[in-house]
Coordinates of C-alpha atoms and ligand atoms in Angstrom, one line a residue:
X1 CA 7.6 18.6 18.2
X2 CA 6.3 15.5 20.8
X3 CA 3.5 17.0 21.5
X4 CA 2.3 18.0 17.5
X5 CA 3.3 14.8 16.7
X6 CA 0.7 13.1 19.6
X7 CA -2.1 15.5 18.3
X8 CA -1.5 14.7 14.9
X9 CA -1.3 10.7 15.5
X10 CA -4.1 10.3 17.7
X11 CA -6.7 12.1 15.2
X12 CA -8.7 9.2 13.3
X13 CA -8.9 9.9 9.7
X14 CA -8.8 6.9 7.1
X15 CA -8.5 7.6 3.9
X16 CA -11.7 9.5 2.3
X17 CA -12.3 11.0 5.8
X18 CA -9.6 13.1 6.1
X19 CA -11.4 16.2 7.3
X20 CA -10.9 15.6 11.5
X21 CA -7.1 15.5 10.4
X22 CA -7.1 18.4 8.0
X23 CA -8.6 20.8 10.8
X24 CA -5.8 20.2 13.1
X25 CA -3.2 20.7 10.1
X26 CA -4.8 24.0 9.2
X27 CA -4.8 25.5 13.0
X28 CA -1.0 24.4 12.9
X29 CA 0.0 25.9 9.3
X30 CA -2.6 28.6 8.8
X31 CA -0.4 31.3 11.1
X32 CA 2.4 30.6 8.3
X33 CA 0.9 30.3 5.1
X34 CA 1.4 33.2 2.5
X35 CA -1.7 31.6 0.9
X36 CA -4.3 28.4 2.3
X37 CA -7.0 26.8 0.5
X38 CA -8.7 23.5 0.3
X39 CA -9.4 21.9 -3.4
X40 CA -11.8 19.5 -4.8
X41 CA -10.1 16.2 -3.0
X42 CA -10.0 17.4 0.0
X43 CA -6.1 18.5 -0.2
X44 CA -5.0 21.5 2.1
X45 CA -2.5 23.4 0.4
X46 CA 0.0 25.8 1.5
X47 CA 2.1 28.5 0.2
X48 CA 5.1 29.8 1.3
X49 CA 7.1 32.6 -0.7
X50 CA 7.0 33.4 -4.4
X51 CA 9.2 32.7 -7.2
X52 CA 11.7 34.6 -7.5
X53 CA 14.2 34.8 -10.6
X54 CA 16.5 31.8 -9.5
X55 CA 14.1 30.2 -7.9
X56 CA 11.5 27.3 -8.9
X57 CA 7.2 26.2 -7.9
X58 CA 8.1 23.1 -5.7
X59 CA 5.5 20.6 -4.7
X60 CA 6.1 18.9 -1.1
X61 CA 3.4 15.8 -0.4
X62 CA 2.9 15.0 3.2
X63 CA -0.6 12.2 3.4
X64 CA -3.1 13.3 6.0
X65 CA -4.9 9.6 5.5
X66 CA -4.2 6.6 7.8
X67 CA -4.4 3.0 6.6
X68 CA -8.2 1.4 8.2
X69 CA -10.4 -1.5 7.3
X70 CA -14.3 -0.9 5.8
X71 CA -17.3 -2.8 6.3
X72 CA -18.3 -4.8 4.0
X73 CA -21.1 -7.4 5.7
X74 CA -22.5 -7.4 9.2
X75 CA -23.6 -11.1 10.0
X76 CA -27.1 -11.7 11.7
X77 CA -25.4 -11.8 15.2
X78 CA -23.6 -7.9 14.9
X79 CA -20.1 -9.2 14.1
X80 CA -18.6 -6.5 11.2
X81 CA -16.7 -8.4 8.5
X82 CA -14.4 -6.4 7.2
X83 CA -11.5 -5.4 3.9
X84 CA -8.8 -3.4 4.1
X85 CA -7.9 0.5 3.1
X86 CA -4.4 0.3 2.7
X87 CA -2.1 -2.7 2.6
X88 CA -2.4 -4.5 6.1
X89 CA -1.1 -7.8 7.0
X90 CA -3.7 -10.0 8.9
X91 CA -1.0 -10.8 11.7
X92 CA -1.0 -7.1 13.0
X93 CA -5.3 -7.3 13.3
X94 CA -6.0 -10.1 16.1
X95 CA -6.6 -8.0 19.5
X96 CA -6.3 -4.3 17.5
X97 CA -8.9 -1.9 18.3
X98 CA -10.7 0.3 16.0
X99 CA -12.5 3.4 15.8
X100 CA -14.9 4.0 13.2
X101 CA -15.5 7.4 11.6
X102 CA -19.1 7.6 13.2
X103 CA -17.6 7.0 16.6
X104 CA -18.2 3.1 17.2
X105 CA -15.6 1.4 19.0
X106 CA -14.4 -1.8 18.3
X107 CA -12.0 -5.0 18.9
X108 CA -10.8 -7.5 16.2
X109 CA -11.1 -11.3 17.0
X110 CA -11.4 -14.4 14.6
X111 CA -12.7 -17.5 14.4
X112 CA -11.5 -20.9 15.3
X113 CA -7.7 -21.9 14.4
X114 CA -7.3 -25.3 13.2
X115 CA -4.2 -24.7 12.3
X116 CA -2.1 -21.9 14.8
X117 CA 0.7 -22.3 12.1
X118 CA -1.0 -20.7 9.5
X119 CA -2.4 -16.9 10.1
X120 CA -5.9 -16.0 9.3
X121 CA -6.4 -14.2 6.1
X122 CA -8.6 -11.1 7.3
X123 CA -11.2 -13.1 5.8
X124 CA -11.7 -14.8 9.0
X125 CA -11.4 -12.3 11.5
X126 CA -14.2 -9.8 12.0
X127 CA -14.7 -6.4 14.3
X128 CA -16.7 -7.0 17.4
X129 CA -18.8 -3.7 17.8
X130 CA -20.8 -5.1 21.2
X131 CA -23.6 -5.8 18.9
X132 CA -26.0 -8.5 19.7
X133 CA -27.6 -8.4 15.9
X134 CA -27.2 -7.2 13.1
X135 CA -30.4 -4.8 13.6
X136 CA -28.6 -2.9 16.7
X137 CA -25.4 -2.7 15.0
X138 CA -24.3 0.6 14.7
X139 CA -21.9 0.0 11.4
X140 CA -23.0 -0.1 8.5
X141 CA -21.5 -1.7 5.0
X142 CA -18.9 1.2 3.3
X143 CA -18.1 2.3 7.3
X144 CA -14.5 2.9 7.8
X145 CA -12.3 2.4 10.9
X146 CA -8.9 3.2 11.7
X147 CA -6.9 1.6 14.4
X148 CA -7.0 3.2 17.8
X149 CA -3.6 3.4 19.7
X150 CA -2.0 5.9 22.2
X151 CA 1.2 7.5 21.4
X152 CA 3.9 6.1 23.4
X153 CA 7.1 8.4 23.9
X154 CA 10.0 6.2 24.9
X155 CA 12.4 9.0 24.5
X156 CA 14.6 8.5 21.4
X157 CA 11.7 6.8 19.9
X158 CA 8.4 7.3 19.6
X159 CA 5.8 4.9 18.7
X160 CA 1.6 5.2 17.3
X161 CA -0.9 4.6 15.0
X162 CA -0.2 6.6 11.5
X163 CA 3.5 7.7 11.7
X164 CA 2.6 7.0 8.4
X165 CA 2.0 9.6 7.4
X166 CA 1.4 12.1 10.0
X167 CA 5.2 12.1 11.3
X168 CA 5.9 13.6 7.8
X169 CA 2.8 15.7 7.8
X170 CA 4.7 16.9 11.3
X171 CA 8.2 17.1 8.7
X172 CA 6.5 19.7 6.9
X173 CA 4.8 21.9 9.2
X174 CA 7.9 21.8 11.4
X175 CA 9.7 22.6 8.0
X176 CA 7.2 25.7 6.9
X177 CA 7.7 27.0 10.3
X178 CA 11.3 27.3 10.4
X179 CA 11.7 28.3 6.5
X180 CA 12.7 31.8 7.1
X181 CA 13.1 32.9 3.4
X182 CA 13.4 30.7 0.2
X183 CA 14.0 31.9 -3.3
X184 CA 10.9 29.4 -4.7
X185 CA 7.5 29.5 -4.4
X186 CA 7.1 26.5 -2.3
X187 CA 3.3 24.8 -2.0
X188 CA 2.9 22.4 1.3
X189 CA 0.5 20.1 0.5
X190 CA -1.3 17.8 2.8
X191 CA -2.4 15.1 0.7
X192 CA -5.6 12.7 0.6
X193 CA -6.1 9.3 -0.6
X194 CA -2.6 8.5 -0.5
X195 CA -3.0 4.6 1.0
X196 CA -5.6 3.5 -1.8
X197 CA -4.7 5.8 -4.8
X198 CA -2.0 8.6 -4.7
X199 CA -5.5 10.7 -5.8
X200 CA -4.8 13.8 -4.0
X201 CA -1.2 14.0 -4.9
X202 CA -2.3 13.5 -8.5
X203 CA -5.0 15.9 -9.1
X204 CA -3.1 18.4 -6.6
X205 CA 0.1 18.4 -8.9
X206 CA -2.5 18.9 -12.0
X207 CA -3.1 21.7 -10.1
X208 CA -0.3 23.2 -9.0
X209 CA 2.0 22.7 -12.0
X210 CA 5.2 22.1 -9.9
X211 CA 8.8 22.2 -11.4
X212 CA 10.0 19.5 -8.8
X213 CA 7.7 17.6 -6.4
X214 CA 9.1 15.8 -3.1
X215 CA 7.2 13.7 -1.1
X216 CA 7.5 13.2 2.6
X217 CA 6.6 9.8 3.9
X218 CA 8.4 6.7 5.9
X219 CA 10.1 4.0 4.7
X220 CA 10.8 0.7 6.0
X221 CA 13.9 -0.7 7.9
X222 CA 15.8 -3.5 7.7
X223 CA 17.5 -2.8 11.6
X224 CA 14.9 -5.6 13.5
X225 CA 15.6 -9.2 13.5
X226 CA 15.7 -11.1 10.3
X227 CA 13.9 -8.2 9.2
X228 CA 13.5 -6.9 5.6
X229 CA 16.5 -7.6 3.6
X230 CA 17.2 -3.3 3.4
X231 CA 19.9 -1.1 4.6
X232 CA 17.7 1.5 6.3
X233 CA 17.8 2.1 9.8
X234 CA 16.3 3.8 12.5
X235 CA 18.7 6.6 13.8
X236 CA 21.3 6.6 10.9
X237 CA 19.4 10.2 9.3
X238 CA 16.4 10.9 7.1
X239 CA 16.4 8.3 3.6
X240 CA 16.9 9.9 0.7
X241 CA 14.6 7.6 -2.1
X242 CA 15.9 6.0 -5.0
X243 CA 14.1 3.6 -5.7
X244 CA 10.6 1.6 -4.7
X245 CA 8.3 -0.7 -5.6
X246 CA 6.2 2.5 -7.8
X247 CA 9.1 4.4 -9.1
X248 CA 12.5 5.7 -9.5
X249 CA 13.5 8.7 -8.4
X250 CA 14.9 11.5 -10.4
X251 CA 18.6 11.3 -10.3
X252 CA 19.3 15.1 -10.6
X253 CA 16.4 15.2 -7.3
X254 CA 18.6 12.3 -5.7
X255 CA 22.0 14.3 -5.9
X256 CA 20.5 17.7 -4.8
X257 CA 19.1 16.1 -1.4
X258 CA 22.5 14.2 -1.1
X259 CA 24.9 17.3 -2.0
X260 CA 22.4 19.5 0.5
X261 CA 23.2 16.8 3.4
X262 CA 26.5 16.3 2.5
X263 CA 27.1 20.5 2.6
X264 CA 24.9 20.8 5.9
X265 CA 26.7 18.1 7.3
X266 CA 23.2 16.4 8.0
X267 CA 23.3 12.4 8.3
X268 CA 21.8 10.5 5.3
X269 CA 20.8 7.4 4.3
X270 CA 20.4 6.2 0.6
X271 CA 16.6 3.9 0.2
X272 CA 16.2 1.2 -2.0
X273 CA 12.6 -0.1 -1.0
X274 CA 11.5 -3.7 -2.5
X275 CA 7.5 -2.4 -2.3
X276 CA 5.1 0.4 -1.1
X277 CA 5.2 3.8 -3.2
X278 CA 4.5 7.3 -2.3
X279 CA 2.7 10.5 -3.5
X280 CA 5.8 11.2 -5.1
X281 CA 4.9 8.6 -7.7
X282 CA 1.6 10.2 -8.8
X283 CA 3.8 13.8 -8.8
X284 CA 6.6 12.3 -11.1
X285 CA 4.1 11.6 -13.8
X286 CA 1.0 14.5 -13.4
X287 CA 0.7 16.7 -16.9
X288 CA 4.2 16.3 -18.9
X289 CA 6.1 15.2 -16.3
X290 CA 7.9 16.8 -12.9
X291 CA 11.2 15.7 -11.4
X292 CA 10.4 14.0 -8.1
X293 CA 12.2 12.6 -5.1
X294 CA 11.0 11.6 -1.1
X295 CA 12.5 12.3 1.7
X296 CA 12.0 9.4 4.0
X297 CA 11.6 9.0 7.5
X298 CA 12.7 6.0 8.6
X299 CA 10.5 3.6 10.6
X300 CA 9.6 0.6 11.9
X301 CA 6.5 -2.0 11.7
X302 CA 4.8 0.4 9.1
X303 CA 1.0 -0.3 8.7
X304 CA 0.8 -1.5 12.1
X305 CA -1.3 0.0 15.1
X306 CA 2.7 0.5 16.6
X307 CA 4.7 2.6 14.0
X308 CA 8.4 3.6 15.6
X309 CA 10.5 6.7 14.6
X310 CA 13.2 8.0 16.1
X311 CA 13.1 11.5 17.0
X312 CA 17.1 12.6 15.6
X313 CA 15.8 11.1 12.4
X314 CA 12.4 13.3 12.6
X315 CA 15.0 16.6 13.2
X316 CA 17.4 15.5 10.3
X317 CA 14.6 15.2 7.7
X318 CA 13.2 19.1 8.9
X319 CA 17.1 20.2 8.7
X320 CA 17.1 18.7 5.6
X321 CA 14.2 19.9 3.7
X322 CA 14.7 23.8 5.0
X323 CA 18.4 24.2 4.2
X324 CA 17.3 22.5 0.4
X325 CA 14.3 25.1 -0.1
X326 CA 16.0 28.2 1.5
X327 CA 18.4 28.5 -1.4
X328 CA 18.2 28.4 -5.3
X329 CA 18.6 24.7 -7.2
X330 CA 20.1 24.3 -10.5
X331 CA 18.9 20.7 -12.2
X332 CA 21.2 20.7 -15.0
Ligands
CO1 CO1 1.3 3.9 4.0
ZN2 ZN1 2.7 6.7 3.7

Protein backbone atom coordinates (compact mmCIF):
# COMPACT_ATOMS: atom_id res chain seq x y z
CA UNK A 1 0.00 0.00 0.00
CA UNK A 2 3.36 2.56 0.45
CA UNK A 3 3.48 3.18 -2.74
CA UNK A 4 -0.68 4.17 -3.34
CA UNK A 5 -0.35 5.95 -0.31
CA UNK A 6 2.86 8.27 -1.80
CA UNK A 7 0.78 8.77 -5.14
CA UNK A 8 -2.19 9.61 -3.32
CA UNK A 9 -0.31 12.18 -0.74
CA UNK A 10 1.77 13.85 -3.12
CA UNK A 11 -1.28 14.99 -5.57
CA UNK A 12 -2.19 18.71 -4.71
CA UNK A 13 -5.88 19.15 -4.50
CA UNK A 14 -7.32 21.76 -1.87
CA UNK A 15 -10.58 21.69 -1.27
CA UNK A 16 -12.87 22.90 -4.44
CA UNK A 17 -10.04 21.50 -6.71
CA UNK A 18 -10.27 18.11 -6.19
CA UNK A 19 -10.17 16.98 -9.73
CA UNK A 20 -6.03 16.15 -9.93
CA UNK A 21 -6.93 13.83 -6.88
CA UNK A 22 -10.09 12.38 -8.18
CA UNK A 23 -8.26 11.07 -11.42
CA UNK A 24 -5.81 9.10 -9.56
CA UNK A 25 -8.69 7.64 -7.32
CA UNK A 26 -10.69 6.60 -10.40
CA UNK A 27 -7.58 4.71 -12.18
CA UNK A 28 -7.15 2.96 -8.68
CA UNK A 29 -11.05 1.97 -8.13
CA UNK A 30 -12.40 1.93 -11.55
CA UNK A 31 -11.06 -1.93 -12.19
CA UNK A 32 -13.37 -2.77 -9.14
CA UNK A 33 -16.41 -0.83 -9.27
CA UNK A 34 -19.76 -2.66 -10.14
CA UNK A 35 -20.87 0.87 -10.96
CA UNK A 36 -18.58 4.61 -11.15
CA UNK A 37 -19.84 7.95 -11.64
CA UNK A 38 -19.03 11.46 -10.76
CA UNK A 39 -22.07 13.86 -9.34
CA UNK A 40 -22.70 17.47 -9.23
CA UNK A 41 -19.92 18.27 -6.29
CA UNK A 42 -17.46 16.65 -7.75
CA UNK A 43 -17.85 13.31 -5.57
CA UNK A 44 -16.61 9.96 -7.17
CA UNK A 45 -18.78 7.31 -6.23
CA UNK A 46 -18.40 3.63 -6.16
CA UNK A 47 -20.38 0.66 -6.01
CA UNK A 48 -19.67 -2.58 -4.91
CA UNK A 49 -22.36 -5.40 -4.79
CA UNK A 50 -26.19 -5.12 -4.50
CA UNK A 51 -28.54 -5.56 -1.81
CA UNK A 52 -29.36 -8.53 -1.06
CA UNK A 53 -32.28 -9.73 1.38
CA UNK A 54 -30.23 -9.42 4.65
CA UNK A 55 -28.23 -7.00 3.55
CA UNK A 56 -28.32 -2.95 3.76
CA UNK A 57 -27.26 0.47 1.07
CA UNK A 58 -24.06 1.56 3.25
CA UNK A 59 -22.42 4.89 2.64
CA UNK A 60 -18.49 4.95 3.34
CA UNK A 61 -16.87 8.78 3.18
CA UNK A 62 -13.26 8.88 2.50
CA UNK A 63 -12.29 13.20 1.63
CA UNK A 64 -10.22 13.57 -1.52
CA UNK A 65 -9.62 17.52 -0.39
CA UNK A 66 -6.45 18.62 1.54
CA UNK A 67 -6.47 21.54 3.97
CA UNK A 68 -4.59 24.98 1.84
CA UNK A 69 -4.55 28.65 2.30
CA UNK A 70 -6.28 31.19 -0.53
CA UNK A 71 -5.32 34.48 -1.68
CA UNK A 72 -6.90 37.05 -0.51
CA UNK A 73 -4.56 40.44 -1.29
CA UNK A 74 -1.27 40.67 -3.17
CA UNK A 75 0.59 43.81 -1.85
CA UNK A 76 2.36 46.23 -4.42
CA UNK A 77 5.72 44.41 -3.95
CA UNK A 78 4.22 40.51 -5.07
CA UNK A 79 3.97 39.23 -1.49
CA UNK A 80 0.49 36.91 -1.42
CA UNK A 81 -1.39 37.53 1.84
CA UNK A 82 -3.24 34.87 2.52
CA UNK A 83 -6.54 32.86 4.85
CA UNK A 84 -6.92 29.52 5.46
CA UNK A 85 -9.11 26.50 3.84
CA UNK A 86 -9.33 24.29 6.68
CA UNK A 87 -8.37 24.81 10.26
CA UNK A 88 -4.54 25.58 10.34
CA UNK A 89 -2.61 26.79 13.22
CA UNK A 90 -0.15 29.69 12.24
CA UNK A 91 2.87 27.79 14.09
CA UNK A 92 2.96 25.01 11.43
CA UNK A 93 3.15 27.95 8.32
CA UNK A 94 6.62 29.79 8.96
CA UNK A 95 9.16 28.07 6.40
CA UNK A 96 6.13 25.69 4.73
CA UNK A 97 6.05 25.58 1.05
CA UNK A 98 3.16 25.81 -1.12
CA UNK A 99 1.91 24.85 -4.39
CA UNK A 100 -0.87 26.62 -5.90
CA UNK A 101 -3.45 25.06 -8.12
CA UNK A 102 -2.14 26.98 -11.30
CA UNK A 103 1.37 25.68 -10.57
CA UNK A 104 3.15 28.64 -8.73
CA UNK A 105 5.50 27.71 -6.12
CA UNK A 106 5.78 29.27 -3.05
CA UNK A 107 7.52 29.74 0.66
CA UNK A 108 5.76 31.27 3.72
CA UNK A 109 7.72 34.00 5.76
CA UNK A 110 6.42 36.77 8.10
CA UNK A 111 7.16 39.98 9.18
CA UNK A 112 9.17 41.33 12.04
CA UNK A 113 8.73 39.61 15.61
CA UNK A 114 8.68 41.99 18.37
CA UNK A 115 7.75 39.61 20.52
CA UNK A 116 9.22 35.70 19.61
CA UNK A 117 6.94 34.62 22.61
CA UNK A 118 3.89 35.26 20.91
CA UNK A 119 3.26 33.43 17.35
CA UNK A 120 2.05 35.37 14.42
CA UNK A 121 -1.55 35.09 13.70
CA UNK A 122 -1.48 34.15 9.78
CA UNK A 123 -2.32 37.68 9.47
CA UNK A 124 1.22 38.58 9.47
CA UNK A 125 2.78 36.07 7.53
CA UNK A 126 2.39 36.09 3.78
CA UNK A 127 3.50 33.55 0.65
CA UNK A 128 6.57 34.68 -1.18
CA UNK A 129 5.85 33.73 -4.92
CA UNK A 130 9.45 35.36 -6.29
CA UNK A 131 7.40 38.24 -7.36
CA UNK A 132 8.92 41.53 -7.58
CA UNK A 133 5.26 43.45 -7.88
CA UNK A 134 2.26 42.89 -7.67
CA UNK A 135 1.83 43.27 -11.76
CA UNK A 136 4.21 40.10 -12.29
CA UNK A 137 2.70 38.12 -9.72
CA UNK A 138 1.38 35.10 -10.89
CA UNK A 139 -1.56 34.60 -8.06
CA UNK A 140 -4.23 35.97 -8.08
CA UNK A 141 -7.05 36.82 -5.13
CA UNK A 142 -9.45 33.44 -4.72
CA UNK A 143 -6.02 31.22 -5.75
CA UNK A 144 -5.64 28.29 -3.60
CA UNK A 145 -2.45 26.48 -2.46
CA UNK A 146 -1.88 23.41 -0.64
CA UNK A 147 1.26 22.56 1.21
CA UNK A 148 4.03 20.84 -0.64
CA UNK A 149 5.85 18.00 1.18
CA UNK A 150 7.51 14.61 0.21
CA UNK A 151 6.33 11.45 1.71
CA UNK A 152 8.72 10.16 4.11
CA UNK A 153 8.60 6.33 4.81
CA UNK A 154 10.28 5.61 8.13
CA UNK A 155 9.11 2.11 8.22
CA UNK A 156 6.43 1.61 10.82
CA UNK A 157 5.44 5.10 10.16
CA UNK A 158 4.92 7.11 7.48
CA UNK A 159 4.75 10.74 7.36
CA UNK A 160 3.17 13.71 4.41
CA UNK A 161 1.07 16.31 3.53
CA UNK A 162 -2.78 15.17 3.60
CA UNK A 163 -2.87 11.78 5.52
CA UNK A 164 -5.85 13.63 6.13
CA UNK A 165 -7.62 12.38 4.27
CA UNK A 166 -5.99 10.48 1.61
CA UNK A 167 -4.59 7.68 4.05
CA UNK A 168 -8.37 6.87 4.49
CA UNK A 169 -9.10 7.46 0.87
CA UNK A 170 -6.13 4.66 0.67
CA UNK A 171 -8.56 2.64 3.65
CA UNK A 172 -11.16 2.38 1.16
CA UNK A 173 -9.73 1.48 -1.99
CA UNK A 174 -7.52 -1.04 -0.17
CA UNK A 175 -10.87 -2.02 1.45
CA UNK A 176 -13.04 -2.31 -2.15
CA UNK A 177 -10.18 -4.26 -3.35
CA UNK A 178 -10.09 -6.95 -0.93
CA UNK A 179 -14.08 -7.14 -0.36
CA UNK A 180 -14.57 -10.36 -2.06
CA UNK A 181 -18.45 -10.55 -1.56
CA UNK A 182 -20.79 -8.57 0.78
CA UNK A 183 -24.47 -9.09 1.29
CA UNK A 184 -25.04 -4.91 0.96
CA UNK A 185 -24.93 -2.77 -1.64
CA UNK A 186 -21.96 -0.83 -0.50
CA UNK A 187 -21.27 2.85 -2.30
CA UNK A 188 -17.44 4.12 -1.81
CA UNK A 189 -17.53 7.53 -1.91
CA UNK A 190 -14.64 9.93 -2.32
CA UNK A 191 -15.87 12.99 -0.92
CA UNK A 192 -15.27 16.83 -1.68
CA UNK A 193 -15.36 19.88 0.41
CA UNK A 194 -14.84 17.97 3.50
CA UNK A 195 -12.27 20.72 5.35
CA UNK A 196 -14.65 23.86 4.80
CA UNK A 197 -18.22 22.27 4.66
CA UNK A 198 -18.87 18.47 4.85
CA UNK A 199 -20.67 19.61 1.20
CA UNK A 200 -19.94 16.55 -0.64
CA UNK A 201 -20.80 14.12 2.05
CA UNK A 202 -24.07 16.06 2.41
CA UNK A 203 -25.41 16.31 -0.96
CA UNK A 204 -23.80 12.71 -1.80
CA UNK A 205 -25.95 10.99 1.10
CA UNK A 206 -29.07 13.09 -0.31
CA UNK A 207 -28.14 11.13 -3.06
CA UNK A 208 -27.55 7.99 -2.22
CA UNK A 209 -30.13 7.41 0.50
CA UNK A 210 -27.87 5.17 2.77
CA UNK A 211 -29.21 2.95 5.63
CA UNK A 212 -25.82 3.51 7.64
CA UNK A 213 -23.10 5.86 6.55
CA UNK A 214 -19.32 5.41 7.99
CA UNK A 215 -16.80 7.83 7.43
CA UNK A 216 -13.11 7.10 7.11
CA UNK A 217 -10.85 9.92 8.33
CA UNK A 218 -7.84 10.43 11.17
CA UNK A 219 -8.18 11.39 14.37
CA UNK A 220 -5.83 12.97 16.72
CA UNK A 221 -3.51 11.39 19.39
CA UNK A 222 -2.72 12.12 22.66
CA UNK A 223 0.75 9.65 22.54
CA UNK A 224 3.39 12.96 22.01
CA UNK A 225 4.54 15.07 24.77
CA UNK A 226 2.13 17.01 26.81
CA UNK A 227 0.12 16.38 23.93
CA UNK A 228 -3.75 16.51 23.68
CA UNK A 229 -5.32 15.34 26.77
CA UNK A 230 -6.87 11.96 24.55
CA UNK A 231 -6.27 8.29 24.87
CA UNK A 232 -5.57 7.67 21.18
CA UNK A 233 -2.48 6.40 19.98
CA UNK A 234 -0.48 5.60 17.20
CA UNK A 235 -0.01 1.81 16.87
CA UNK A 236 -2.78 0.63 19.41
CA UNK A 237 -5.51 -0.27 16.12
CA UNK A 238 -7.84 1.76 13.99
CA UNK A 239 -10.31 4.32 16.57
CA UNK A 240 -13.59 3.44 16.55
CA UNK A 241 -15.56 7.22 17.03
CA UNK A 242 -17.75 8.11 19.68
CA UNK A 243 -17.69 11.14 20.07
CA UNK A 244 -16.23 14.69 18.53
CA UNK A 245 -16.50 18.09 18.60
CA UNK A 246 -19.64 17.79 15.46
CA UNK A 247 -21.35 14.68 16.72
CA UNK A 248 -22.04 11.52 18.44
CA UNK A 249 -21.91 8.56 17.00
CA UNK A 250 -24.73 6.06 16.70
CA UNK A 251 -24.36 3.66 19.53
CA UNK A 252 -25.91 0.56 17.67
CA UNK A 253 -22.89 1.81 14.75
CA UNK A 254 -20.40 1.99 17.85
CA UNK A 255 -21.08 -1.67 19.09
CA UNK A 256 -21.17 -3.30 15.53
CA UNK A 257 -17.45 -1.94 14.65
CA UNK A 258 -16.52 -2.94 18.33
CA UNK A 259 -18.28 -6.58 18.30
CA UNK A 260 -16.64 -7.00 14.50
CA UNK A 261 -12.98 -6.22 16.11
CA UNK A 262 -13.66 -7.94 19.06
CA UNK A 263 -14.83 -11.31 16.80
CA UNK A 264 -11.86 -10.69 14.22
CA UNK A 265 -9.66 -10.39 16.90
CA UNK A 266 -8.53 -6.90 15.32
CA UNK A 267 -6.98 -4.20 17.86
CA UNK A 268 -9.28 -1.25 18.66
CA UNK A 269 -9.27 1.82 20.17
CA UNK A 270 -12.42 3.71 21.53
CA UNK A 271 -12.22 7.99 20.27
CA UNK A 272 -13.37 10.64 22.27
CA UNK A 273 -12.17 13.77 20.20
CA UNK A 274 -12.51 17.35 22.12
CA UNK A 275 -12.78 19.17 18.25
CA UNK A 276 -12.63 18.60 14.44
CA UNK A 277 -15.72 16.55 12.90
CA UNK A 278 -15.97 14.39 9.83
CA UNK A 279 -18.22 13.58 6.81
CA UNK A 280 -19.86 11.37 9.04
CA UNK A 281 -21.55 14.31 10.61
CA UNK A 282 -23.12 15.64 7.43
CA UNK A 283 -24.21 11.71 6.77
CA UNK A 284 -25.84 11.36 10.30
CA UNK A 285 -28.25 14.07 9.49
CA UNK A 286 -28.90 14.09 5.33
CA UNK A 287 -32.94 13.51 4.53
CA UNK A 288 -34.61 11.80 7.87
CA UNK A 289 -31.68 10.71 9.29
CA UNK A 290 -28.93 7.67 8.76
CA UNK A 291 -27.05 5.84 11.57
CA UNK A 292 -23.47 6.89 11.32
CA UNK A 293 -20.08 6.05 12.75
CA UNK A 294 -16.04 6.74 11.61
CA UNK A 295 -13.52 4.58 11.60
CA UNK A 296 -10.48 6.45 12.53
CA UNK A 297 -7.04 6.29 11.70
CA UNK A 298 -5.04 7.36 14.10
CA UNK A 299 -2.42 10.16 13.56
CA UNK A 300 -0.26 12.57 14.50
CA UNK A 301 0.28 16.55 13.95
CA UNK A 302 -3.01 16.58 11.82
CA UNK A 303 -3.23 19.71 9.54
CA UNK A 304 0.30 20.01 9.33
CA UNK A 305 2.69 19.79 6.16
CA UNK A 306 4.05 16.35 8.43
CA UNK A 307 0.91 14.10 9.11
CA UNK A 308 2.23 10.51 10.86
CA UNK A 309 0.43 7.09 10.59
CA UNK A 310 1.54 4.02 11.42
CA UNK A 311 1.27 1.51 8.89
CA UNK A 312 -0.34 -1.65 11.43
CA UNK A 313 -2.89 0.91 12.19
CA UNK A 314 -3.53 1.66 8.31
CA UNK A 315 -3.92 -2.57 7.90
CA UNK A 316 -6.30 -2.82 11.04
CA UNK A 317 -8.67 -0.18 9.85
CA UNK A 318 -8.87 -2.18 6.08
CA UNK A 319 -9.28 -5.53 8.23
CA UNK A 320 -11.73 -3.86 9.90
CA UNK A 321 -14.04 -2.32 7.43
CA UNK A 322 -13.94 -5.70 5.06
CA UNK A 323 -14.75 -8.29 7.74
CA UNK A 324 -17.83 -5.53 8.87
CA UNK A 325 -19.25 -5.27 5.12
CA UNK A 326 -18.64 -8.94 4.02
CA UNK A 327 -21.44 -10.10 6.30
CA UNK A 328 -25.10 -9.08 7.13
CA UNK A 329 -25.72 -6.36 10.17
CA UNK A 330 -28.64 -6.37 12.36
CA UNK A 331 -29.18 -2.72 14.21
CA UNK A 332 -31.78 -3.67 16.49
CO1 LIG B 1 -9.04 17.61 8.22
ZN1 LIG C 1 -10.22 14.73 7.50
Amino acid sequence: MKSLIQKLTETFSPSGYESAIRDVIRAEVEPLADEIRVDALGNLIVRKGARSEQGKRIMLAGHMDEIGLIASHIDENGFVRFTTIGGIRPQVLHGARVVFVNGTRGVIGGERYENWNQMHPYEKMFIDVGAASAKDCPVRVGDMAAFERAFMDMGDKLVAKSMDDRIGVAVMIETLRQLKSTPHEVYFVFTTQEEVTLGGAATAAFGLDPEIGISVDVTATGDTPKGEKMEVSLGKGPAVKIKDGGMLADPRIVDWMIRTAEKSKIPYQREVLLGGTTDAKAMQVARAGVPAGCVSIPCRYIHSPSEMVETNDVQNAVKLLVAMLSAPVSLD
